[in-house]
Each structure stands twice: as structure tokens, then as C-alpha cells.
JSON list of C-alpha atoms in Angstrom, two decimals:
[
{"chain": "J", "resi": 10, "resn": "SER", "atom": "CA", "xyz": [147.35, 158.03, 27.44]},
{"chain": "J", "resi": 11, "resn": "HIS", "atom": "CA", "xyz": [146.42, 154.43, 26.71]},
{"chain": "J", "resi": 12, "resn": "ASN", "atom": "CA", "xyz": [145.71, 153.69, 30.37]},
{"chain": "J", "resi": 13, "resn": "GLU", "atom": "CA", "xyz": [143.55, 156.81, 30.64]},
{"chain": "J", "resi": 14, "resn": "THR", "atom": "CA", "xyz": [141.47, 155.56, 27.71]},
{"chain": "J", "resi": 15, "resn": "VAL", "atom": "CA", "xyz": [141.03, 152.22, 29.46]},
{"chain": "J", "resi": 16, "resn": "ALA", "atom": "CA", "xyz": [140.06, 154.15, 32.61]},
{"chain": "J", "resi": 17, "resn": "SER", "atom": "CA", "xyz": [137.12, 155.71, 30.77]},
{"chain": "J", "resi": 18, "resn": "TYR", "atom": "CA", "xyz": [135.79, 152.27, 29.83]},
{"chain": "J", "resi": 19, "resn": "ARG", "atom": "CA", "xyz": [136.40, 151.09, 33.38]},
{"chain": "J", "resi": 20, "resn": "GLN", "atom": "CA", "xyz": [134.34, 154.01, 34.68]},
{"chain": "J", "resi": 21, "resn": "ALA", "atom": "CA", "xyz": [131.49, 153.08, 32.31]},
{"chain": "J", "resi": 22, "resn": "LEU", "atom": "CA", "xyz": [131.50, 149.51, 33.65]},
{"chain": "J", "resi": 23, "resn": "ARG", "atom": "CA", "xyz": [131.54, 150.76, 37.24]},
{"chain": "J", "resi": 24, "resn": "ALA", "atom": "CA", "xyz": [128.73, 153.27, 36.58]},
{"chain": "J", "resi": 25, "resn": "ASN", "atom": "CA", "xyz": [126.47, 150.52, 35.20]},
{"chain": "J", "resi": 26, "resn": "ALA", "atom": "CA", "xyz": [127.28, 148.20, 38.11]},
{"chain": "J", "resi": 27, "resn": "GLU", "atom": "CA", "xyz": [126.50, 150.98, 40.61]},
{"chain": "J", "resi": 28, "resn": "HIS", "atom": "CA", "xyz": [123.25, 151.77, 38.78]},
{"chain": "J", "resi": 29, "resn": "ILE", "atom": "CA", "xyz": [122.12, 148.15, 39.21]},
{"chain": "J", "resi": 30, "resn": "GLN", "atom": "CA", "xyz": [123.11, 148.20, 42.90]},
{"chain": "J", "resi": 31, "resn": "ARG", "atom": "CA", "xyz": [121.19, 151.46, 43.50]},
{"chain": "J", "resi": 32, "resn": "PHE", "atom": "CA", "xyz": [118.12, 150.03, 41.74]},
{"chain": "J", "resi": 33, "resn": "GLU", "atom": "CA", "xyz": [118.28, 146.91, 43.93]},
{"chain": "J", "resi": 34, "resn": "ARG", "atom": "CA", "xyz": [118.60, 149.04, 47.09]},
{"chain": "J", "resi": 35, "resn": "ARG", "atom": "CA", "xyz": [115.59, 151.16, 46.10]},
{"chain": "J", "resi": 36, "resn": "LEU", "atom": "CA", "xyz": [113.47, 148.06, 45.50]},
{"chain": "J", "resi": 37, "resn": "ASN", "atom": "CA", "xyz": [114.45, 146.65, 48.88]},
{"chain": "J", "resi": 38, "resn": "ASP", "atom": "CA", "xyz": [113.68, 149.99, 50.56]},
{"chain": "J", "resi": 39, "resn": "GLU", "atom": "CA", "xyz": [110.20, 149.83, 49.03]},
{"chain": "J", "resi": 40, "resn": "LEU", "atom": "CA", "xyz": [109.75, 146.24, 50.24]},
{"chain": "J", "resi": 41, "resn": "GLU", "atom": "CA", "xyz": [110.63, 147.27, 53.80]},
{"chain": "J", "resi": 42, "resn": "GLY", "atom": "CA", "xyz": [107.73, 146.33, 56.06]},
{"chain": "J", "resi": 43, "resn": "VAL", "atom": "CA", "xyz": [105.90, 144.21, 53.46]},
{"chain": "J", "resi": 44, "resn": "THR", "atom": "CA", "xyz": [104.63, 140.97, 55.01]},
{"chain": "J", "resi": 45, "resn": "ILE", "atom": "CA", "xyz": [103.21, 138.06, 53.04]},
{"chain": "J", "resi": 46, "resn": "ASN", "atom": "CA", "xyz": [101.70, 135.01, 54.75]},
{"chain": "J", "resi": 47, "resn": "ASP", "atom": "CA", "xyz": [104.26, 134.04, 57.42]},
{"chain": "J", "resi": 48, "resn": "LEU", "atom": "CA", "xyz": [107.10, 136.10, 55.89]},
{"chain": "J", "resi": 49, "resn": "ALA", "atom": "CA", "xyz": [108.25, 139.06, 57.97]},
{"chain": "J", "resi": 50, "resn": "GLU", "atom": "CA", "xyz": [110.94, 140.27, 55.56]},
{"chain": "J", "resi": 51, "resn": "ILE", "atom": "CA", "xyz": [111.53, 140.05, 51.80]},
{"chain": "J", "resi": 52, "resn": "ARG", "atom": "CA", "xyz": [114.68, 141.04, 49.91]},
{"chain": "J", "resi": 53, "resn": "VAL", "atom": "CA", "xyz": [115.31, 141.11, 46.15]},
{"chain": "J", "resi": 54, "resn": "GLU", "atom": "CA", "xyz": [118.68, 140.19, 44.66]},
{"chain": "J", "resi": 55, "resn": "ILE", "atom": "CA", "xyz": [119.51, 141.17, 41.06]},
{"chain": "J", "resi": 56, "resn": "HIS", "atom": "CA", "xyz": [121.92, 138.77, 39.34]},
{"chain": "J", "resi": 57, "resn": "CYS", "atom": "CA", "xyz": [124.36, 139.96, 36.67]},
{"chain": "J", "resi": 58, "resn": "HIS", "atom": "CA", "xyz": [126.15, 137.98, 33.99]},
{"chain": "J", "resi": 59, "resn": "PRO", "atom": "CA", "xyz": [129.32, 136.46, 35.51]},
{"chain": "J", "resi": 60, "resn": "LYS", "atom": "CA", "xyz": [131.57, 137.96, 32.82]},
{"chain": "J", "resi": 61, "resn": "PHE", "atom": "CA", "xyz": [130.25, 141.45, 33.55]},
{"chain": "J", "resi": 62, "resn": "ARG", "atom": "CA", "xyz": [130.53, 140.96, 37.31]},
{"chain": "J", "resi": 63, "resn": "ASN", "atom": "CA", "xyz": [134.08, 139.55, 37.10]},
{"chain": "J", "resi": 64, "resn": "LEU", "atom": "CA", "xyz": [135.24, 142.33, 34.80]},
{"chain": "J", "resi": 65, "resn": "VAL", "atom": "CA", "xyz": [133.86, 145.00, 37.15]},
{"chain": "J", "resi": 66, "resn": "GLU", "atom": "CA", "xyz": [135.52, 143.36, 40.16]},
{"chain": "J", "resi": 67, "resn": "GLU", "atom": "CA", "xyz": [138.86, 143.02, 38.37]},
{"chain": "J", "resi": 68, "resn": "SER", "atom": "CA", "xyz": [138.77, 146.59, 37.10]},
{"chain": "J", "resi": 69, "resn": "GLU", "atom": "CA", "xyz": [138.43, 147.84, 40.68]},
{"chain": "J", "resi": 70, "resn": "ALA", "atom": "CA", "xyz": [141.97, 146.61, 41.40]},
{"chain": "J", "resi": 71, "resn": "ILE", "atom": "CA", "xyz": [143.49, 148.44, 38.45]},
{"chain": "J", "resi": 72, "resn": "ASP", "atom": "CA", "xyz": [145.45, 151.66, 38.83]},
{"chain": "J", "resi": 73, "resn": "PRO", "atom": "CA", "xyz": [144.98, 153.27, 35.39]},
{"chain": "J", "resi": 74, "resn": "TYR", "atom": "CA", "xyz": [147.49, 156.05, 36.12]},
{"chain": "J", "resi": 75, "resn": "SER", "atom": "CA", "xyz": [150.43, 153.84, 37.05]},
{"chain": "J", "resi": 76, "resn": "GLY", "atom": "CA", "xyz": [153.50, 153.64, 34.81]},
{"chain": "J", "resi": 77, "resn": "GLN", "atom": "CA", "xyz": [152.74, 150.02, 33.92]},
{"chain": "J", "resi": 78, "resn": "LEU", "atom": "CA", "xyz": [150.54, 148.66, 31.19]},
{"chain": "J", "resi": 79, "resn": "LEU", "atom": "CA", "xyz": [147.63, 146.50, 32.22]},
{"chain": "J", "resi": 80, "resn": "SER", "atom": "CA", "xyz": [148.06, 142.70, 32.25]},
{"chain": "J", "resi": 81, "resn": "ASP", "atom": "CA", "xyz": [147.52, 140.59, 29.15]},
{"chain": "J", "resi": 82, "resn": "ALA", "atom": "CA", "xyz": [145.01, 138.50, 31.13]},
{"chain": "J", "resi": 83, "resn": "PHE", "atom": "CA", "xyz": [142.84, 141.56, 31.72]},
{"chain": "J", "resi": 84, "resn": "TYR", "atom": "CA", "xyz": [142.87, 142.42, 28.01]},
{"chain": "J", "resi": 85, "resn": "GLU", "atom": "CA", "xyz": [141.90, 138.86, 27.10]},
{"chain": "J", "resi": 86, "resn": "ARG", "atom": "CA", "xyz": [138.90, 138.98, 29.44]},
{"chain": "J", "resi": 87, "resn": "LEU", "atom": "CA", "xyz": [137.97, 142.45, 28.18]},
{"chain": "J", "resi": 88, "resn": "GLN", "atom": "CA", "xyz": [138.15, 141.27, 24.56]},
{"chain": "J", "resi": 89, "resn": "GLY", "atom": "CA", "xyz": [136.02, 138.22, 25.37]},
{"chain": "J", "resi": 90, "resn": "PHE", "atom": "CA", "xyz": [133.42, 140.42, 27.04]},
{"chain": "J", "resi": 91, "resn": "VAL", "atom": "CA", "xyz": [133.35, 142.88, 24.13]},
{"chain": "J", "resi": 92, "resn": "ALA", "atom": "CA", "xyz": [133.04, 140.06, 21.59]},
{"chain": "J", "resi": 93, "resn": "GLU", "atom": "CA", "xyz": [130.09, 138.50, 23.45]},
{"chain": "J", "resi": 94, "resn": "PHE", "atom": "CA", "xyz": [128.20, 141.62, 24.55]},
{"chain": "J", "resi": 95, "resn": "PHE", "atom": "CA", "xyz": [128.94, 144.10, 21.76]},
{"chain": "J", "resi": 96, "resn": "GLY", "atom": "CA", "xyz": [129.12, 141.75, 18.77]},
{"chain": "J", "resi": 97, "resn": "GLU", "atom": "CA", "xyz": [127.21, 142.49, 15.61]},
{"chain": "J", "resi": 98, "resn": "THR", "atom": "CA", "xyz": [124.75, 139.64, 16.17]},
{"chain": "J", "resi": 99, "resn": "PRO", "atom": "CA", "xyz": [121.47, 140.24, 14.27]},
{"chain": "J", "resi": 100, "resn": "GLY", "atom": "CA", "xyz": [118.72, 141.57, 16.48]},
{"chain": "J", "resi": 101, "resn": "GLN", "atom": "CA", "xyz": [121.02, 142.53, 19.36]},
{"chain": "J", "resi": 102, "resn": "GLY", "atom": "CA", "xyz": [121.26, 146.23, 18.68]},
{"chain": "J", "resi": 103, "resn": "GLY", "atom": "CA", "xyz": [124.84, 146.50, 17.45]},
{"chain": "J", "resi": 104, "resn": "HIS", "atom": "CA", "xyz": [127.41, 148.11, 19.71]},
{"chain": "J", "resi": 105, "resn": "ARG", "atom": "CA", "xyz": [125.21, 149.05, 22.67]},
{"chain": "J", "resi": 106, "resn": "LEU", "atom": "CA", "xyz": [125.48, 147.33, 26.02]},
{"chain": "J", "resi": 107, "resn": "THR", "atom": "CA", "xyz": [121.94, 146.96, 27.36]},
{"chain": "J", "resi": 108, "resn": "MET", "atom": "CA", "xyz": [120.66, 145.81, 30.74]},
{"chain": "J", "resi": 109, "resn": "ASP", "atom": "CA", "xyz": [118.80, 142.85, 29.27]},
{"chain": "J", "resi": 110, "resn": "ARG", "atom": "CA", "xyz": [122.20, 141.38, 28.36]},
{"chain": "J", "resi": 111, "resn": "VAL", "atom": "CA", "xyz": [123.82, 142.20, 31.71]},
{"chain": "J", "resi": 112, "resn": "ILE", "atom": "CA", "xyz": [121.01, 141.22, 34.11]},
{"chain": "J", "resi": 113, "resn": "THR", "atom": "CA", "xyz": [120.40, 137.47, 34.10]},
{"chain": "J", "resi": 114, "resn": "GLY", "atom": "CA", "xyz": [117.60, 137.27, 36.67]},
{"chain": "J", "resi": 115, "resn": "ILE", "atom": "CA", "xyz": [116.38, 138.00, 40.16]},
{"chain": "J", "resi": 116, "resn": "SER", "atom": "CA", "xyz": [115.86, 135.93, 43.28]},
{"chain": "J", "resi": 117, "resn": "TYR", "atom": "CA", "xyz": [114.25, 136.47, 46.65]},
{"chain": "J", "resi": 118, "resn": "ARG", "atom": "CA", "xyz": [115.61, 136.04, 50.15]},
{"chain": "J", "resi": 119, "resn": "THR", "atom": "CA", "xyz": [112.99, 135.85, 52.87]},
{"chain": "J", "resi": 120, "resn": "ARG", "atom": "CA", "xyz": [112.70, 135.68, 56.64]},
{"chain": "J", "resi": 121, "resn": "LYS", "atom": "CA", "xyz": [109.84, 134.05, 58.49]},
{"chain": "J", "resi": 122, "resn": "GLN", "atom": "CA", "xyz": [108.41, 135.68, 61.60]},
{"chain": "J", "resi": 123, "resn": "SER", "atom": "CA", "xyz": [109.84, 132.95, 63.82]},
{"chain": "J", "resi": 124, "resn": "GLU", "atom": "CA", "xyz": [113.37, 133.25, 62.37]},
{"chain": "J", "resi": 125, "resn": "THR", "atom": "CA", "xyz": [116.22, 135.75, 62.68]},
{"chain": "J", "resi": 126, "resn": "ARG", "atom": "CA", "xyz": [118.12, 135.19, 59.41]},
{"chain": "J", "resi": 127, "resn": "LEU", "atom": "CA", "xyz": [117.23, 135.62, 55.74]},
{"chain": "J", "resi": 128, "resn": "ASP", "atom": "CA", "xyz": [116.91, 132.40, 53.76]},
{"chain": "J", "resi": 129, "resn": "ALA", "atom": "CA", "xyz": [117.39, 131.89, 50.01]},
{"chain": "J", "resi": 130, "resn": "LYS", "atom": "CA", "xyz": [115.26, 128.73, 49.75]},
{"chain": "J", "resi": 131, "resn": "GLY", "atom": "CA", "xyz": [112.25, 128.84, 47.45]},
{"chain": "J", "resi": 132, "resn": "GLN", "atom": "CA", "xyz": [108.73, 129.57, 48.65]},
{"chain": "J", "resi": 133, "resn": "SER", "atom": "CA", "xyz": [105.44, 127.93, 47.71]},
{"chain": "J", "resi": 134, "resn": "THR", "atom": "CA", "xyz": [103.84, 128.75, 44.35]},
{"chain": "J", "resi": 135, "resn": "SER", "atom": "CA", "xyz": [101.28, 131.09, 45.89]},
{"chain": "J", "resi": 136, "resn": "THR", "atom": "CA", "xyz": [103.79, 132.88, 48.14]},
{"chain": "J", "resi": 137, "resn": "SER", "atom": "CA", "xyz": [106.19, 133.37, 45.21]},
{"chain": "J", "resi": 138, "resn": "ALA", "atom": "CA", "xyz": [103.31, 134.77, 43.15]},
{"chain": "J", "resi": 139, "resn": "LEU", "atom": "CA", "xyz": [102.44, 137.23, 45.93]},
{"chain": "J", "resi": 140, "resn": "ILE", "atom": "CA", "xyz": [106.07, 138.39, 46.18]},
{"chain": "J", "resi": 141, "resn": "SER", "atom": "CA", "xyz": [106.21, 138.85, 42.40]},
{"chain": "J", "resi": 142, "resn": "LEU", "atom": "CA", "xyz": [102.96, 140.85, 42.54]},
{"chain": "J", "resi": 143, "resn": "GLU", "atom": "CA", "xyz": [104.51, 143.24, 45.05]},
{"chain": "J", "resi": 144, "resn": "LEU", "atom": "CA", "xyz": [107.57, 143.66, 42.85]},
{"chain": "J", "resi": 145, "resn": "VAL", "atom": "CA", "xyz": [105.61, 144.14, 39.60]},
{"chain": "J", "resi": 146, "resn": "GLN", "atom": "CA", "xyz": [103.36, 146.71, 41.26]},
{"chain": "J", "resi": 147, "resn": "ARG", "atom": "CA", "xyz": [106.36, 148.78, 42.33]},
{"chain": "J", "resi": 148, "resn": "LEU", "atom": "CA", "xyz": [107.99, 148.55, 38.91]},
{"chain": "J", "resi": 149, "resn": "LEU", "atom": "CA", "xyz": [104.76, 149.63, 37.20]},
{"chain": "J", "resi": 150, "resn": "ARG", "atom": "CA", "xyz": [104.51, 152.68, 39.45]},
{"chain": "J", "resi": 151, "resn": "ARG", "atom": "CA", "xyz": [107.79, 153.93, 38.00]},
{"chain": "J", "resi": 152, "resn": "ILE", "atom": "CA", "xyz": [106.42, 154.15, 34.46]},
{"chain": "J", "resi": 153, "resn": "LEU", "atom": "CA", "xyz": [102.85, 155.34, 35.06]},
{"chain": "J", "resi": 154, "resn": "TYR", "atom": "CA", "xyz": [101.80, 158.96, 35.29]},
{"chain": "J", "resi": 155, "resn": "PRO", "atom": "CA", "xyz": [100.21, 159.96, 38.61]},
{"chain": "J", "resi": 156, "resn": "GLY", "atom": "CA", "xyz": [96.49, 159.22, 38.65]},
{"chain": "J", "resi": 157, "resn": "VAL", "atom": "CA", "xyz": [96.70, 156.64, 35.87]},
{"chain": "J", "resi": 158, "resn": "GLY", "atom": "CA", "xyz": [95.17, 153.25, 36.66]},
{"chain": "J", "resi": 159, "resn": "LEU", "atom": "CA", "xyz": [96.26, 150.11, 34.87]},
{"chain": "J", "resi": 160, "resn": "ALA", "atom": "CA", "xyz": [94.93, 146.55, 35.11]},
{"chain": "J", "resi": 161, "resn": "PHE", "atom": "CA", "xyz": [96.77, 143.48, 33.86]},
{"chain": "J", "resi": 162, "resn": "PRO", "atom": "CA", "xyz": [95.77, 139.84, 33.80]},
{"chain": "J", "resi": 163, "resn": "MET", "atom": "CA", "xyz": [97.73, 137.84, 36.36]},
{"chain": "J", "resi": 164, "resn": "VAL", "atom": "CA", "xyz": [98.17, 134.39, 34.84]},
{"chain": "J", "resi": 165, "resn": "LEU", "atom": "CA", "xyz": [98.48, 131.54, 37.36]},
{"chain": "J", "resi": 166, "resn": "ASP", "atom": "CA", "xyz": [98.93, 128.08, 35.95]},
{"chain": "J", "resi": 167, "resn": "GLU", "atom": "CA", "xyz": [97.86, 125.10, 38.06]},
{"chain": "J", "resi": 168, "resn": "LEU", "atom": "CA", "xyz": [95.77, 127.17, 40.48]},
{"chain": "J", "resi": 169, "resn": "ALA", "atom": "CA", "xyz": [94.52, 123.96, 42.10]},
{"chain": "J", "resi": 170, "resn": "SER", "atom": "CA", "xyz": [98.05, 123.29, 43.36]},
{"chain": "J", "resi": 171, "resn": "VAL", "atom": "CA", "xyz": [97.93, 126.46, 45.48]},
{"chain": "J", "resi": 172, "resn": "ASP", "atom": "CA", "xyz": [97.02, 125.90, 49.12]},
{"chain": "J", "resi": 173, "resn": "VAL", "atom": "CA", "xyz": [93.32, 126.85, 49.26]},
{"chain": "J", "resi": 174, "resn": "SER", "atom": "CA", "xyz": [93.87, 128.66, 52.58]},
{"chain": "J", "resi": 175, "resn": "GLN", "atom": "CA", "xyz": [96.12, 131.17, 50.76]},
{"chain": "J", "resi": 176, "resn": "VAL", "atom": "CA", "xyz": [93.67, 131.93, 47.96]},
{"chain": "J", "resi": 177, "resn": "PRO", "atom": "CA", "xyz": [91.66, 134.63, 49.83]},
{"chain": "J", "resi": 178, "resn": "SER", "atom": "CA", "xyz": [94.79, 136.72, 50.53]},
{"chain": "J", "resi": 179, "resn": "LEU", "atom": "CA", "xyz": [95.96, 136.16, 46.94]},
{"chain": "J", "resi": 180, "resn": "LEU", "atom": "CA", "xyz": [92.63, 137.37, 45.51]},
{"chain": "J", "resi": 181, "resn": "GLU", "atom": "CA", "xyz": [92.49, 140.33, 47.91]},
{"chain": "J", "resi": 182, "resn": "ARG", "atom": "CA", "xyz": [95.99, 141.43, 46.95]},
{"chain": "J", "resi": 183, "resn": "LEU", "atom": "CA", "xyz": [95.28, 140.98, 43.23]},
{"chain": "J", "resi": 184, "resn": "GLY", "atom": "CA", "xyz": [92.18, 143.16, 43.48]},
{"chain": "J", "resi": 185, "resn": "ARG", "atom": "CA", "xyz": [93.91, 145.85, 45.52]},
{"chain": "J", "resi": 186, "resn": "GLN", "atom": "CA", "xyz": [96.78, 146.06, 43.03]},
{"chain": "J", "resi": 187, "resn": "GLY", "atom": "CA", "xyz": [94.59, 146.16, 39.93]},
{"chain": "J", "resi": 188, "resn": "PHE", "atom": "CA", "xyz": [95.13, 142.68, 38.52]},
{"chain": "J", "resi": 189, "resn": "ASN", "atom": "CA", "xyz": [92.54, 140.33, 37.06]},
{"chain": "J", "resi": 190, "resn": "LEU", "atom": "CA", "xyz": [93.03, 136.64, 37.76]},
{"chain": "J", "resi": 191, "resn": "PHE", "atom": "CA", "xyz": [93.38, 134.28, 34.79]},
{"chain": "J", "resi": 192, "resn": "ALA", "atom": "CA", "xyz": [93.91, 130.79, 36.14]},
{"chain": "J", "resi": 193, "resn": "ALA", "atom": "CA", "xyz": [93.90, 127.23, 34.92]},
{"chain": "J", "resi": 194, "resn": "ALA", "atom": "CA", "xyz": [94.09, 123.80, 36.50]},
{"chain": "J", "resi": 195, "resn": "THR", "atom": "CA", "xyz": [94.59, 120.46, 34.78]},
{"chain": "J", "resi": 196, "resn": "HIS", "atom": "CA", "xyz": [93.18, 118.60, 37.79]},
{"chain": "J", "resi": 197, "resn": "SER", "atom": "CA", "xyz": [89.81, 119.03, 39.40]},
{"chain": "J", "resi": 198, "resn": "ALA", "atom": "CA", "xyz": [89.53, 122.17, 41.50]},
{"chain": "J", "resi": 199, "resn": "SER", "atom": "CA", "xyz": [87.79, 121.83, 44.85]},
{"chain": "J", "resi": 200, "resn": "PRO", "atom": "CA", "xyz": [84.34, 123.40, 45.34]},
{"chain": "J", "resi": 201, "resn": "GLU", "atom": "CA", "xyz": [85.91, 125.67, 47.99]},
{"chain": "J", "resi": 202, "resn": "LEU", "atom": "CA", "xyz": [88.46, 126.99, 45.46]},
{"chain": "J", "resi": 203, "resn": "ILE", "atom": "CA", "xyz": [85.79, 127.50, 42.79]},
{"chain": "J", "resi": 204, "resn": "TYR", "atom": "CA", "xyz": [83.61, 129.36, 45.30]},
{"chain": "J", "resi": 205, "resn": "GLN", "atom": "CA", "xyz": [86.47, 131.68, 46.31]},
{"chain": "J", "resi": 206, "resn": "VAL", "atom": "CA", "xyz": [87.49, 132.47, 42.73]},
{"chain": "J", "resi": 207, "resn": "GLY", "atom": "CA", "xyz": [83.89, 133.12, 41.68]},
{"chain": "J", "resi": 208, "resn": "ARG", "atom": "CA", "xyz": [83.03, 133.21, 37.97]},
{"chain": "J", "resi": 209, "resn": "HIS", "atom": "CA", "xyz": [84.90, 130.48, 36.16]},
{"chain": "J", "resi": 210, "resn": "LEU", "atom": "CA", "xyz": [84.92, 128.43, 32.99]}
]
């Protein structure tokens, strides 16, 4: 009976982990065929808190219907996870496990047209911004009713540090996806950059 109770919690952990994996797969399906600058392929990876990930992996090896009780080590890790993620800390929503506590961030893996393997190294500021634009656009589509248009400011700090040759494609993509550019530069922007951006202060 005790092990069956633990099995129900184990299933809840697994269901949340599978939900995150499905969400990541759907995003990557939507990014199939998207090309940015010299990138031929873009993949998103969602990162989960190590304690959540380790607990899910360990729970996969458990047989909840065996005649043996679970190990003390597993209970210690489970108790540590519960104390950290379900504690009564003010402003954390009490006893609910929410995705903002489980998901710690995202990263991109990319492949250039001249390469055969995906690479995890970072891209330039402008290329990273374009990838993020693609991702944000797809996430926004999930919450908007059909036919509803929405425009957000896209804030780019240090615009002058972006390669000026990439600015036209950045502006074109921003306009197509309904963003308005809000940019700043602490150093002098070139006349070419100012001309491409247009109205400026």
C-alpha cells in the first residue's frame, strides 16, 4: 500500500517530465526548416532543475509493486526535493509545483550550412536575437485567438555592436512578426546603421 502511494507521486513526476519533453519536441518541429543568416538548423533545449531531473531518472528504476521498501537514499532525496520545491516560502504559492520552479532555462543548438553536426556554442548578438524572435513568435501564437494581431517592443541593447550587414534581415523579420524596435547604443552608431533603422533619437 505504501509503495503504491509512492507510485502515484512517481507518476506525477514522470507526467510533468514527459510534458516538458513533448513541449520541447513541438517547438523543434515548428523550427524545422527555419534558416537564419548562415544557420541551416536550429534546435531548442529546455533545461530542468537538477534535483527534479535526478529524481525523475531515479524513479524510473523503481519497481513500486515489489515486496521491498524503497531505499533510504531515495527518501532522503525525495524529502530534499519536497522541502525545496513545495516549502511554504512566502510568494511561492504554497504546495504547488509549478513549471517556473522546475524549468531553469533554455539553450540553442545550431548547425551552419557548411557543417553536418549541431553545435552548442553561442551565436552573435544579432543571430541570438533572431532565434529568440522565432521562438517568442511561436509561443505567442499559442495564447492568441485566431485573427488577433499583437505588437510588442523588441528591446535590443547596444545595437551598434550588431554587425551592420545583419541589420536589414533583423528589421525585416521584426516587421514581419509584429515587433517594434527599441534600441540603444552607448557608442556612436554609424550613419549606415542610423539610415537602416530610420527614425531615431
